[in-house]
């Protein structure tokens, strides 16, 4: 893994497109991803971003941004303290992992969270593939007293292992579900992102496990949510072919996806805590969007 420190002058990046309904900014404290050689790296859409990759092999490099806290404070003060305060609704991260294993020593995400306690955004949604976000539980609880906080952990499958033709998962589904339990028990909005949906061993049991572990769930399929028309980005990868070769053809279809959404809605007692694709990602704790509709999720979840 090639680790490089790079300087950054801005860290709050205005967002639109897929995240534009619910968020004003994204934050990516790293460039590249240390999990790029694991299962999620296979279909990760960030690998197609030439600005981030710069001709390098996905999964072989991690650029670490220096000066992010200073950049955040400067941008925050401009947005909140100069004239009419502007909304700051942050999705962290959109093209990297905010809790790679290196975060345990580098603590760039933790430093930024500490700064956010003093300069709280209106909303912070953390999106991670790892259980390491639990390291910052007490800090997240502090931050939650100042602003809305959601923590999304991706759990795409209940299978501990896919066939050998697929790369291994960096963290088992079980440890990620345990992290969701810890977040929810701490009173945080703990969101399981089943995205992209992978083949499941037992959809009902998986939905039931997630129902107990999280406040809400977001389901997505690469045909809907990889940021390109009809999943063209993902179709450039080996992922759909590997699914077909392993006998999982039906999981490459939206028919199967909608069948699984129905299973989740049945187990979760309705659509309120089950978001789908773009609308699900853009919803906040009290609202889950489902296509053109929007319903209140209520409290106590
Ligand atoms: S953790 Fe996220 S950014 Fe990293 S390879 Fe996996 S999907 Fe991509």
GROMACS .gro file of N, CA and C in nm, residues 115-266:
model
  456
  115UNK      N    1  -1.322   1.860   1.571
  115UNK     CA    2  -1.344   1.999   1.526
  115UNK      C    3  -1.493   2.025   1.506
  116UNK      N    4  -1.566   1.924   1.460
  116UNK     CA    5  -1.710   1.942   1.435
  116UNK      C    6  -1.789   1.963   1.565
  117UNK      N    7  -1.740   1.913   1.674
  117UNK     CA    8  -1.810   1.936   1.801
  117UNK      C    9  -1.815   2.087   1.827
  118UNK      N   10  -1.707   2.158   1.793
  118UNK     CA   11  -1.704   2.304   1.809
  118UNK      C   12  -1.773   2.377   1.695
  119UNK      N   13  -1.773   2.318   1.579
  119UNK     CA   14  -1.837   2.379   1.462
  119UNK      C   15  -1.930   2.275   1.398
  120UNK      N   16  -2.047   2.253   1.461
  120UNK     CA   17  -2.132   2.144   1.413
  120UNK      C   18  -2.200   2.175   1.281
  121UNK      N   19  -2.198   2.078   1.188
  121UNK     CA   20  -2.279   2.096   1.067
  121UNK      C   21  -2.425   2.077   1.104
  122UNK      N   22  -2.515   2.092   1.008
  122UNK     CA   23  -2.656   2.065   1.036
  122UNK      C   24  -2.681   1.915   1.039
  123UNK      N   25  -2.610   1.845   0.954
  123UNK     CA   26  -2.625   1.699   0.947
  123UNK      C   27  -2.491   1.639   0.909
  124UNK      N   28  -2.454   1.532   0.976
  124UNK     CA   29  -2.338   1.454   0.934
  124UNK      C   30  -2.383   1.310   0.914
  125UNK      N   31  -2.368   1.259   0.793
  125UNK     CA   32  -2.392   1.116   0.767
  125UNK      C   33  -2.257   1.054   0.736
  126UNK      N   34  -2.217   0.959   0.819
  126UNK     CA   35  -2.091   0.887   0.796
  126UNK      C   36  -2.125   0.757   0.724
  127UNK      N   37  -2.057   0.731   0.614
  127UNK     CA   38  -2.080   0.608   0.537
  127UNK      C   39  -1.951   0.526   0.538
  128UNK      N   40  -1.957   0.408   0.599
  128UNK     CA   41  -1.837   0.326   0.613
  128UNK      C   42  -1.865   0.181   0.577
  129UNK      N   43  -1.758   0.113   0.537
  129UNK     CA   44  -1.767  -0.032   0.514
  129UNK      C   45  -1.709  -0.109   0.631
  130UNK      N   46  -1.666  -0.039   0.735
  130UNK     CA   47  -1.592  -0.106   0.843
  130UNK      C   48  -1.661  -0.084   0.978
  131UNK      N   49  -1.630  -0.170   1.074
  131UNK     CA   50  -1.686  -0.149   1.209
  131UNK      C   51  -1.603  -0.050   1.291
  132UNK      N   52  -1.495   0.006   1.234
  132UNK     CA   53  -1.401   0.086   1.314
  132UNK      C   54  -1.459   0.219   1.359
  133UNK      N   55  -1.570   0.258   1.300
  133UNK     CA   56  -1.637   0.383   1.341
  133UNK      C   57  -1.675   0.377   1.489
  134UNK      N   58  -1.691   0.255   1.541
  134UNK     CA   59  -1.727   0.240   1.683
  134UNK      C   60  -1.616   0.295   1.774
  135UNK      N   61  -1.493   0.302   1.724
  135UNK     CA   62  -1.384   0.363   1.802
  135UNK      C   63  -1.420   0.505   1.846
  136UNK      N   64  -1.503   0.571   1.766
  136UNK     CA   65  -1.535   0.713   1.793
  136UNK      C   66  -1.674   0.732   1.853
  137UNK      N   67  -1.724   0.627   1.916
  137UNK     CA   68  -1.861   0.630   1.967
  137UNK      C   69  -1.886   0.747   2.063
  138UNK      N   70  -1.795   0.768   2.159
  138UNK     CA   71  -1.824   0.873   2.257
  138UNK      C   72  -1.821   1.011   2.190
  139UNK      N   73  -1.732   1.027   2.094
  139UNK     CA   74  -1.725   1.153   2.019
  139UNK      C   75  -1.853   1.174   1.936
  140UNK      N   76  -1.901   1.068   1.877
  140UNK     CA   77  -2.024   1.078   1.797
  140UNK      C   78  -2.143   1.112   1.886
  141UNK      N   79  -2.144   1.060   2.007
  141UNK     CA   80  -2.253   1.095   2.099
  141UNK      C   81  -2.246   1.243   2.137
  142UNK      N   82  -2.124   1.291   2.158
  142UNK     CA   83  -2.109   1.436   2.185
  142UNK      C   84  -2.160   1.518   2.069
  143UNK      N   85  -2.121   1.477   1.949
  143UNK     CA   86  -2.158   1.553   1.829
  143UNK      C   87  -2.310   1.548   1.809
  144UNK      N   88  -2.370   1.436   1.843
  144UNK     CA   89  -2.515   1.422   1.826
  144UNK      C   90  -2.592   1.522   1.912
  145UNK      N   91  -2.529   1.568   2.019
  145UNK     CA   92  -2.596   1.669   2.100
  145UNK      C   93  -2.594   1.806   2.031
  146UNK      N   94  -2.509   1.820   1.929
  146UNK     CA   95  -2.498   1.949   1.859
  146UNK      C   96  -2.564   1.948   1.720
  147UNK      N   97  -2.581   1.828   1.661
  147UNK     CA   98  -2.638   1.823   1.524
  147UNK      C   99  -2.691   1.683   1.497
  148UNK      N  100  -2.760   1.667   1.384
  148UNK     CA  101  -2.807   1.533   1.345
  148UNK      C  102  -2.688   1.450   1.298
  149UNK      N  103  -2.681   1.328   1.347
  149UNK     CA  104  -2.573   1.237   1.306
  149UNK      C  105  -2.634   1.103   1.265
  150UNK      N  106  -2.594   1.054   1.150
  150UNK     CA  107  -2.632   0.918   1.107
  150UNK      C  108  -2.503   0.843   1.077
  151UNK      N  109  -2.499   0.717   1.114
  151UNK     CA  110  -2.383   0.635   1.079
  151UNK      C  111  -2.431   0.518   0.995
  152UNK      N  112  -2.386   0.515   0.870
  152UNK     CA  113  -2.423   0.407   0.779
  152UNK      C  114  -2.308   0.306   0.776
  153UNK      N  115  -2.339   0.182   0.795
  153UNK     CA  116  -2.239   0.076   0.774
  153UNK      C  117  -2.294  -0.018   0.667
  154UNK      N  118  -2.213  -0.040   0.565
  154UNK     CA  119  -2.256  -0.128   0.456
  154UNK      C  120  -2.247  -0.274   0.497
  155UNK      N  121  -2.354  -0.345   0.476
  155UNK     CA  122  -2.357  -0.492   0.492
  155UNK      C  123  -2.433  -0.543   0.370
  156UNK      N  124  -2.360  -0.585   0.268
  156UNK     CA  125  -2.425  -0.616   0.140
  156UNK      C  126  -2.480  -0.756   0.134
  157UNK      N  127  -2.438  -0.841   0.226
  157UNK     CA  128  -2.477  -0.982   0.221
  157UNK      C  129  -2.470  -1.042   0.361
  158UNK      N  130  -2.540  -1.152   0.379
  158UNK     CA  131  -2.527  -1.228   0.504
  158UNK      C  132  -2.425  -1.339   0.490
  159UNK      N  133  -2.370  -1.355   0.371
  159UNK     CA  134  -2.275  -1.465   0.349
  159UNK      C  135  -2.138  -1.429   0.407
  160UNK      N  136  -2.085  -1.515   0.496
  160UNK     CA  137  -1.950  -1.488   0.547
  160UNK      C  138  -1.846  -1.495   0.436
  161UNK      N  139  -1.874  -1.576   0.333
  161UNK     CA  140  -1.781  -1.589   0.220
  161UNK      C  141  -1.859  -1.607   0.092
  162UNK      N  142  -1.814  -1.544  -0.013
  162UNK     CA  143  -1.867  -1.576  -0.145
  162UNK      C  144  -1.773  -1.679  -0.207
  163UNK      N  145  -1.808  -1.737  -0.321
  163UNK     CA  146  -1.716  -1.835  -0.383
  163UNK      C  147  -1.576  -1.777  -0.404
  164UNK      N  148  -1.479  -1.865  -0.419
  164UNK     CA  149  -1.338  -1.824  -0.422
  164UNK      C  150  -1.305  -1.730  -0.538
  165UNK      N  151  -1.391  -1.725  -0.639
  165UNK     CA  152  -1.364  -1.634  -0.751
  165UNK      C  153  -1.380  -1.487  -0.711
  166UNK      N  154  -1.446  -1.463  -0.598
  166UNK     CA  155  -1.464  -1.325  -0.550
  166UNK      C  156  -1.356  -1.292  -0.447
  167UNK      N  157  -1.311  -1.166  -0.441
  167UNK     CA  158  -1.220  -1.127  -0.331
  167UNK      C  159  -1.292  -1.142  -0.197
  168UNK      N  160  -1.214  -1.160  -0.092
  168UNK     CA  161  -1.274  -1.173   0.042
  168UNK      C  162  -1.328  -1.040   0.092
  169UNK      N  163  -1.423  -1.047   0.182
  169UNK     CA  164  -1.472  -0.926   0.247
  169UNK      C  165  -1.367  -0.880   0.349
  170UNK      N  166  -1.350  -0.749   0.361
  170UNK     CA  167  -1.251  -0.697   0.457
  170UNK      C  168  -1.295  -0.725   0.600
  171UNK      N  169  -1.424  -0.715   0.626
  171UNK     CA  170  -1.481  -0.740   0.759
  171UNK      C  171  -1.605  -0.825   0.741
  172UNK      N  172  -1.624  -0.921   0.827
  172UNK     CA  173  -1.738  -1.012   0.810
  172UNK      C  174  -1.869  -0.936   0.830
  173UNK      N  175  -1.978  -0.987   0.771
  173UNK     CA  176  -2.108  -0.925   0.797
  173UNK      C  177  -2.136  -0.918   0.947
  174UNK      N  178  -2.098  -1.023   1.019
  174UNK     CA  179  -2.131  -1.028   1.161
  174UNK      C  180  -2.066  -0.914   1.240
  175UNK      N  181  -1.938  -0.884   1.216
  175UNK     CA  182  -1.875  -0.777   1.295
  175UNK      C  183  -1.935  -0.642   1.259
  176UNK      N  184  -1.979  -0.627   1.134
  176UNK     CA  185  -2.041  -0.500   1.097
  176UNK      C  186  -2.180  -0.487   1.160
  177UNK      N  187  -2.251  -0.599   1.169
  177UNK     CA  188  -2.383  -0.595   1.235
  177UNK      C  189  -2.365  -0.566   1.385
  178UNK      N  190  -2.260  -0.623   1.444
  178UNK     CA  191  -2.234  -0.593   1.585
  178UNK      C  192  -2.204  -0.444   1.606
  179UNK      N  193  -2.133  -0.385   1.511
  179UNK     CA  194  -2.105  -0.240   1.520
  179UNK      C  195  -2.235  -0.160   1.512
  180UNK      N  196  -2.326  -0.203   1.426
  180UNK     CA  197  -2.456  -0.133   1.417
  180UNK      C  198  -2.532  -0.144   1.549
  181UNK      N  199  -2.527  -0.262   1.609
  181UNK     CA  200  -2.591  -0.279   1.741
  181UNK      C  201  -2.534  -0.177   1.841
  182UNK      N  202  -2.402  -0.164   1.842
  182UNK     CA  203  -2.338  -0.073   1.939
  182UNK      C  204  -2.380   0.071   1.913
  183UNK      N  205  -2.388   0.108   1.788
  183UNK     CA  206  -2.427   0.246   1.753
  183UNK      C  207  -2.572   0.271   1.794
  184UNK      N  208  -2.656   0.175   1.764
  184UNK     CA  209  -2.798   0.194   1.798
  184UNK      C  210  -2.816   0.198   1.950
  185UNK      N  211  -2.745   0.110   2.020
  185UNK     CA  212  -2.757   0.107   2.167
  185UNK      C  213  -2.711   0.240   2.227
  186UNK      N  214  -2.621   0.309   2.157
  186UNK     CA  215  -2.573   0.438   2.206
  186UNK      C  216  -2.668   0.551   2.166
  187UNK      N  217  -2.779   0.519   2.103
  187UNK     CA  218  -2.878   0.621   2.070
  187UNK      C  219  -2.854   0.690   1.937
  188UNK      N  220  -2.760   0.638   1.859
  188UNK     CA  221  -2.732   0.700   1.729
  188UNK      C  222  -2.824   0.644   1.622
  189UNK      N  223  -2.838   0.718   1.514
  189UNK     CA  224  -2.913   0.670   1.398
  189UNK      C  225  -2.820   0.573   1.325
  190UNK      N  226  -2.840   0.445   1.347
  190UNK     CA  227  -2.753   0.340   1.291
  190UNK      C  228  -2.821   0.284   1.168
  191UNK      N  229  -2.759   0.304   1.052
  191UNK     CA  230  -2.821   0.270   0.925
  191UNK      C  231  -2.742   0.159   0.857
  192UNK      N  232  -2.809   0.050   0.825
  192UNK     CA  233  -2.742  -0.057   0.748
  192UNK      C  234  -2.764  -0.028   0.600
  193UNK      N  235  -2.656  -0.019   0.524
  193UNK     CA  236  -2.670   0.000   0.380
  193UNK      C  237  -2.643  -0.134   0.311
  194UNK      N  238  -2.747  -0.192   0.258
  194UNK     CA  239  -2.735  -0.317   0.183
  194UNK      C  240  -2.715  -0.275   0.038
  195UNK      N  241  -2.591  -0.242   0.008
  195UNK     CA  242  -2.566  -0.170  -0.117
  195UNK      C  243  -2.423  -0.194  -0.168
  196UNK      N  244  -2.409  -0.250  -0.287
  196UNK     CA  245  -2.517  -0.306  -0.366
  196UNK      C  246  -2.560  -0.442  -0.309
  197UNK      N  247  -2.686  -0.473  -0.326
  197UNK     CA  248  -2.735  -0.602  -0.277
  197UNK      C  249  -2.657  -0.715  -0.343
  198UNK      N  250  -2.605  -0.805  -0.258
  198UNK     CA  251  -2.536  -0.925  -0.306
  198UNK      C  252  -2.624  -1.047  -0.276
  199UNK      N  253  -2.590  -1.162  -0.331
  199UNK     CA  254  -2.670  -1.281  -0.301
  199UNK      C  255  -2.678  -1.305  -0.150
  200UNK      N  256  -2.796  -1.348  -0.107
  200UNK     CA  257  -2.819  -1.374   0.035
  200UNK      C  258  -2.846  -1.522   0.058
  201UNK      N  259  -2.803  -1.572   0.175
  201UNK     CA  260  -2.836  -1.710   0.212
  201UNK      C  261  -2.980  -1.721   0.258
  202UNK      N  262  -3.021  -1.627   0.345
  202UNK     CA  263  -3.153  -1.635   0.405
  202UNK      C  264  -3.208  -1.492   0.420
  203UNK      N  265  -3.278  -1.441   0.318
  203UNK     CA  266  -3.321  -1.301   0.320
  203UNK      C  267  -3.403  -1.264   0.444
  204UNK      N  268  -3.493  -1.350   0.487
  204UNK     CA  269  -3.577  -1.314   0.603
  204UNK      C  270  -3.495  -1.306   0.731
  205UNK      N  271  -3.407  -1.401   0.748
  205UNK     CA  272  -3.324  -1.398   0.870
  205UNK      C  273  -3.231  -1.276   0.868
  206UNK      N  274  -3.176  -1.246   0.752
  206UNK     CA  275  -3.087  -1.129   0.739
  206UNK      C  276  -3.164  -1.000   0.771
  207UNK      N  277  -3.285  -0.988   0.713
  207UNK     CA  278  -3.366  -0.869   0.741
  207UNK      C  279  -3.398  -0.860   0.889
  208UNK      N  280  -3.425  -0.973   0.950
  208UNK     CA  281  -3.457  -0.975   1.092
  208UNK      C  282  -3.336  -0.932   1.176
  209UNK      N  283  -3.218  -0.982   1.139
  209UNK     CA  284  -3.095  -0.942   1.212
  209UNK      C  285  -3.073  -0.792   1.201
  210UNK      N  286  -3.092  -0.738   1.081
  210UNK     CA  287  -3.070  -0.594   1.062
  210UNK      C  288  -3.180  -0.512   1.131
  211UNK      N  289  -3.300  -0.565   1.134
  211UNK     CA  290  -3.410  -0.493   1.200
  211UNK      C  291  -3.376  -0.472   1.348
  212UNK      N  292  -3.311  -0.571   1.407
  212UNK     CA  293  -3.274  -0.559   1.549
  212UNK      C  294  -3.151  -0.469   1.568
  213UNK      N  295  -3.066  -0.465   1.466
  213UNK     CA  296  -2.938  -0.395   1.482
  213UNK      C  297  -2.944  -0.247   1.448
  214UNK      N  298  -3.037  -0.207   1.362
  214UNK     CA  299  -3.027  -0.070   1.311
  214UNK      C  300  -3.159   0.006   1.320
  215UNK      N  301  -3.150   0.137   1.311
  215UNK     CA  302  -3.271   0.219   1.313
  215UNK      C  303  -3.342   0.214   1.178
  216UNK      N  304  -3.265   0.204   1.071
  216UNK     CA  305  -3.325   0.194   0.938
  216UNK      C  306  -3.226   0.128   0.844
  217UNK      N  307  -3.274   0.094   0.727
  217UNK     CA  308  -3.191   0.024   0.630
  217UNK      C  309  -3.210   0.091   0.494
  218UNK      N  310  -3.104   0.087   0.413
  218UNK     CA  311  -3.113   0.136   0.275
  218UNK      C  312  -3.071   0.022   0.184
  219UNK      N  313  -3.155  -0.011   0.088
  219UNK     CA  314  -3.121  -0.115  -0.009
  219UNK      C  315  -3.095  -0.051  -0.144
  220UNK      N  316  -2.996  -0.104  -0.213
  220UNK     CA  317  -2.967  -0.054  -0.347
  220UNK      C  318  -2.915  -0.168  -0.433
  221UNK      N  319  -2.922  -0.148  -0.563
  221UNK     CA  320  -2.873  -0.247  -0.659
  221UNK      C  321  -2.784  -0.175  -0.758
  222UNK      N  322  -2.683  -0.243  -0.808
  222UNK     CA  323  -2.591  -0.171  -0.897
  222UNK      C  324  -2.661  -0.120  -1.023
  223UNK      N  325  -2.773  -0.181  -1.061
  223UNK     CA  326  -2.846  -0.133  -1.180
  223UNK      C  327  -2.913   0.001  -1.153
  224UNK      N  328  -2.934   0.033  -1.024
  224UNK     CA  329  -3.002   0.159  -0.989
  224UNK      C  330  -2.904   0.265  -0.938
  225UNK      N  331  -2.807   0.222  -0.855
  225UNK     CA  332  -2.738   0.320  -0.773
  225UNK      C  333  -2.589   0.333  -0.793
  226UNK      N  334  -2.535   0.295  -0.909
  226UNK     CA  335  -2.389   0.311  -0.922
  226UNK      C  336  -2.351   0.442  -0.989
  227UNK      N  337  -2.452   0.530  -1.007
  227UNK     CA  338  -2.423   0.664  -1.062
  227UNK      C  339  -2.415   0.668  -1.213
  228UNK      N  340  -2.451   0.559  -1.279
  228UNK     CA  341  -2.452   0.560  -1.425
  228UNK      C  342  -2.583   0.498  -1.474
  229UNK      N  343  -2.615   0.520  -1.600
  229UNK     CA  344  -2.742   0.468  -1.651
  229UNK      C  345  -2.736   0.315  -1.659
  230UNK      N  346  -2.835   0.252  -1.600
  230UNK     CA  347  -2.849   0.105  -1.605
  230UNK      C  348  -2.725   0.031  -1.558
  231UNK      N  349  -2.654   0.088  -1.464
  231UNK     CA  350  -2.538   0.018  -1.405
  231UNK      C  351  -2.420   0.002  -1.500
  232UNK      N  352  -2.406   0.097  -1.594
  232UNK     CA  353  -2.298   0.083  -1.694
  232UNK      C  354  -2.159   0.077  -1.629
  233UNK      N  355  -2.142   0.155  -1.521
  233UNK     CA  356  -2.011   0.153  -1.454
  233UNK      C  357  -1.978   0.013  -1.402
  234UNK      N  358  -2.075  -0.045  -1.333
  234UNK     CA  359  -2.049  -0.176  -1.274
  234UNK      C  360  -2.033  -0.282  -1.382
  235UNK      N  361  -2.104  -0.261  -1.492
  235UNK     CA  362  -2.094  -0.360  -1.601
  235UNK      C  363  -1.954  -0.361  -1.663
  236UNK      N  364  -1.875  -0.255  -1.637
  236UNK     CA  365  -1.735  -0.256  -1.685
  236UNK      C  366  -1.646  -0.343  -1.598
  237UNK      N  367  -1.695  -0.380  -1.481
  237UNK     CA  368  -1.615  -0.460  -1.389
  237UNK      C  369  -1.646  -0.609  -1.408
  238UNK      N  370  -1.570  -0.693  -1.340
  238UNK     CA  371  -1.593  -0.838  -1.349
  238UNK      C  372  -1.711  -0.882  -1.264
  239UNK      N  373  -1.767  -0.791  -1.186
  239UNK     CA  374  -1.868  -0.829  -1.086
  239UNK      C  375  -1.990  -0.901  -1.144
  240UNK      N  376  -2.061  -0.843  -1.246
  240UNK     CA  377  -2.178  -0.915  -1.298
  240UNK      C  378  -2.142  -1.052  -1.356
  241UNK      N  379  -2.028  -1.059  -1.423
  241UNK     CA  380  -1.987  -1.187  -1.481
  241UNK      C  381  -1.959  -1.290  -1.372
  242UNK      N  382  -1.891  -1.249  -1.266
  242UNK     CA  383  -1.861  -1.342  -1.156
  242UNK      C  384  -1.990  -1.392  -1.091
  243UNK      N  385  -2.088  -1.301  -1.079
  243UNK     CA  386  -2.217  -1.344  -1.022
  243UNK      C  387  -2.280  -1.451  -1.110
  244UNK      N  388  -2.281  -1.426  -1.240
  244UNK     CA  389  -2.343  -1.524  -1.332
  244UNK      C  390  -2.268  -1.656  -1.327
  245UNK      N  391  -2.134  -1.649  -1.331
  245UNK     CA  392  -2.054  -1.772  -1.332
  245UNK      C  393  -2.072  -1.854  -1.204
  246UNK      N  394  -2.103  -1.783  -1.095
  246UNK     CA  395  -2.120  -1.853  -0.967
  246UNK      C  396  -2.264  -1.902  -0.948
  247UNK      N  397  -2.347  -1.881  -1.051
  247UNK     CA  398  -2.485  -1.930  -1.042
  247UNK      C  399  -2.580  -1.831  -0.977
  248UNK      N  400  -2.539  -1.703  -0.969
  248UNK     CA  401  -2.623  -1.602  -0.904
  248UNK      C  402  -2.689  -1.509  -1.006
  249UNK      N  403  -2.721  -1.560  -1.122
  249UNK     CA  404  -2.777  -1.478  -1.229
  249UNK      C  405  -2.896  -1.394  -1.182
  250UNK      N  406  -2.986  -1.456  -1.103
  250UNK     CA  407  -3.109  -1.384  -1.066
  250UNK      C  408  -3.078  -1.258  -0.983
  251UNK      N  409  -2.962  -1.259  -0.913
  251UNK     CA  410  -2.927  -1.144  -0.830
  251UNK      C  411  -2.878  -1.025  -0.913
  252UNK      N  412  -2.862  -1.047  -1.044
  252UNK     CA  413  -2.824  -0.937  -1.132
  252UNK      C  414  -2.948  -0.868  -1.189
  253UNK      N  415  -3.066  -0.904  -1.140
  253UNK     CA  416  -3.190  -0.848  -1.195
  253UNK      C  417  -3.262  -0.762  -1.092
  254UNK      N  418  -3.340  -0.666  -1.143
  254UNK     CA  419  -3.419  -0.581  -1.053
  254UNK      C  420  -3.540  -0.656  -0.998
  255UNK      N  421  -3.583  -0.759  -1.067
  255UNK     CA  422  -3.695  -0.840  -1.014
  255UNK      C  423  -3.655  -0.897  -0.878
  256UNK      N  424  -3.535  -0.953  -0.871
  256UNK     CA  425  -3.488  -1.011  -0.744
  256UNK      C  426  -3.472  -0.901  -0.640
  257UNK      N  427  -3.418  -0.787  -0.684
  257UNK     CA  428  -3.398  -0.677  -0.590
  257UNK      C  429  -3.531  -0.636  -0.526
  258UNK      N  430  -3.634  -0.618  -0.608
  258UNK     CA  431  -3.763  -0.573  -0.553
  258UNK      C  432  -3.826  -0.680  -0.465
  259UNK      N  433  -3.798  -0.805  -0.497
  259UNK     CA  434  -3.846  -0.913  -0.410
  259UNK      C  435  -3.783  -0.901  -0.271
  260UNK      N  436  -3.654  -0.867  -0.268
  260UNK     CA  437  -3.583  -0.855  -0.138
  260UNK      C  438  -3.632  -0.729  -0.065
  261UNK      N  439  -3.657  -0.621  -0.138
  261UNK     CA  440  -3.713  -0.500  -0.074
  261UNK      C  441  -3.844  -0.537  -0.004
  262UNK      N  442  -3.926  -0.615  -0.071
  262UNK     CA  443  -4.055  -0.656  -0.011
  262UNK      C  444  -4.032  -0.739   0.116
  263UNK      N  445  -3.932  -0.826   0.113
  263UNK     CA  446  -3.902  -0.905   0.233
  263UNK      C  447  -3.865  -0.812   0.348
  264UNK      N  448  -3.780  -0.713   0.320
  264UNK     CA  449  -3.738  -0.619   0.425
  264UNK      C  450  -3.857  -0.539   0.478
  265UNK      N  451  -3.944  -0.495   0.387
  265UNK     CA  452  -4.060  -0.415   0.432
  265UNK      C  453  -4.153  -0.499   0.518
  266UNK      N  454  -4.163  -0.624   0.485
  266UNK     CA  455  -4.247  -0.712   0.566
  266UNK      C  456  -4.186  -0.729   0.705
   0.00000   0.00000   0.00000
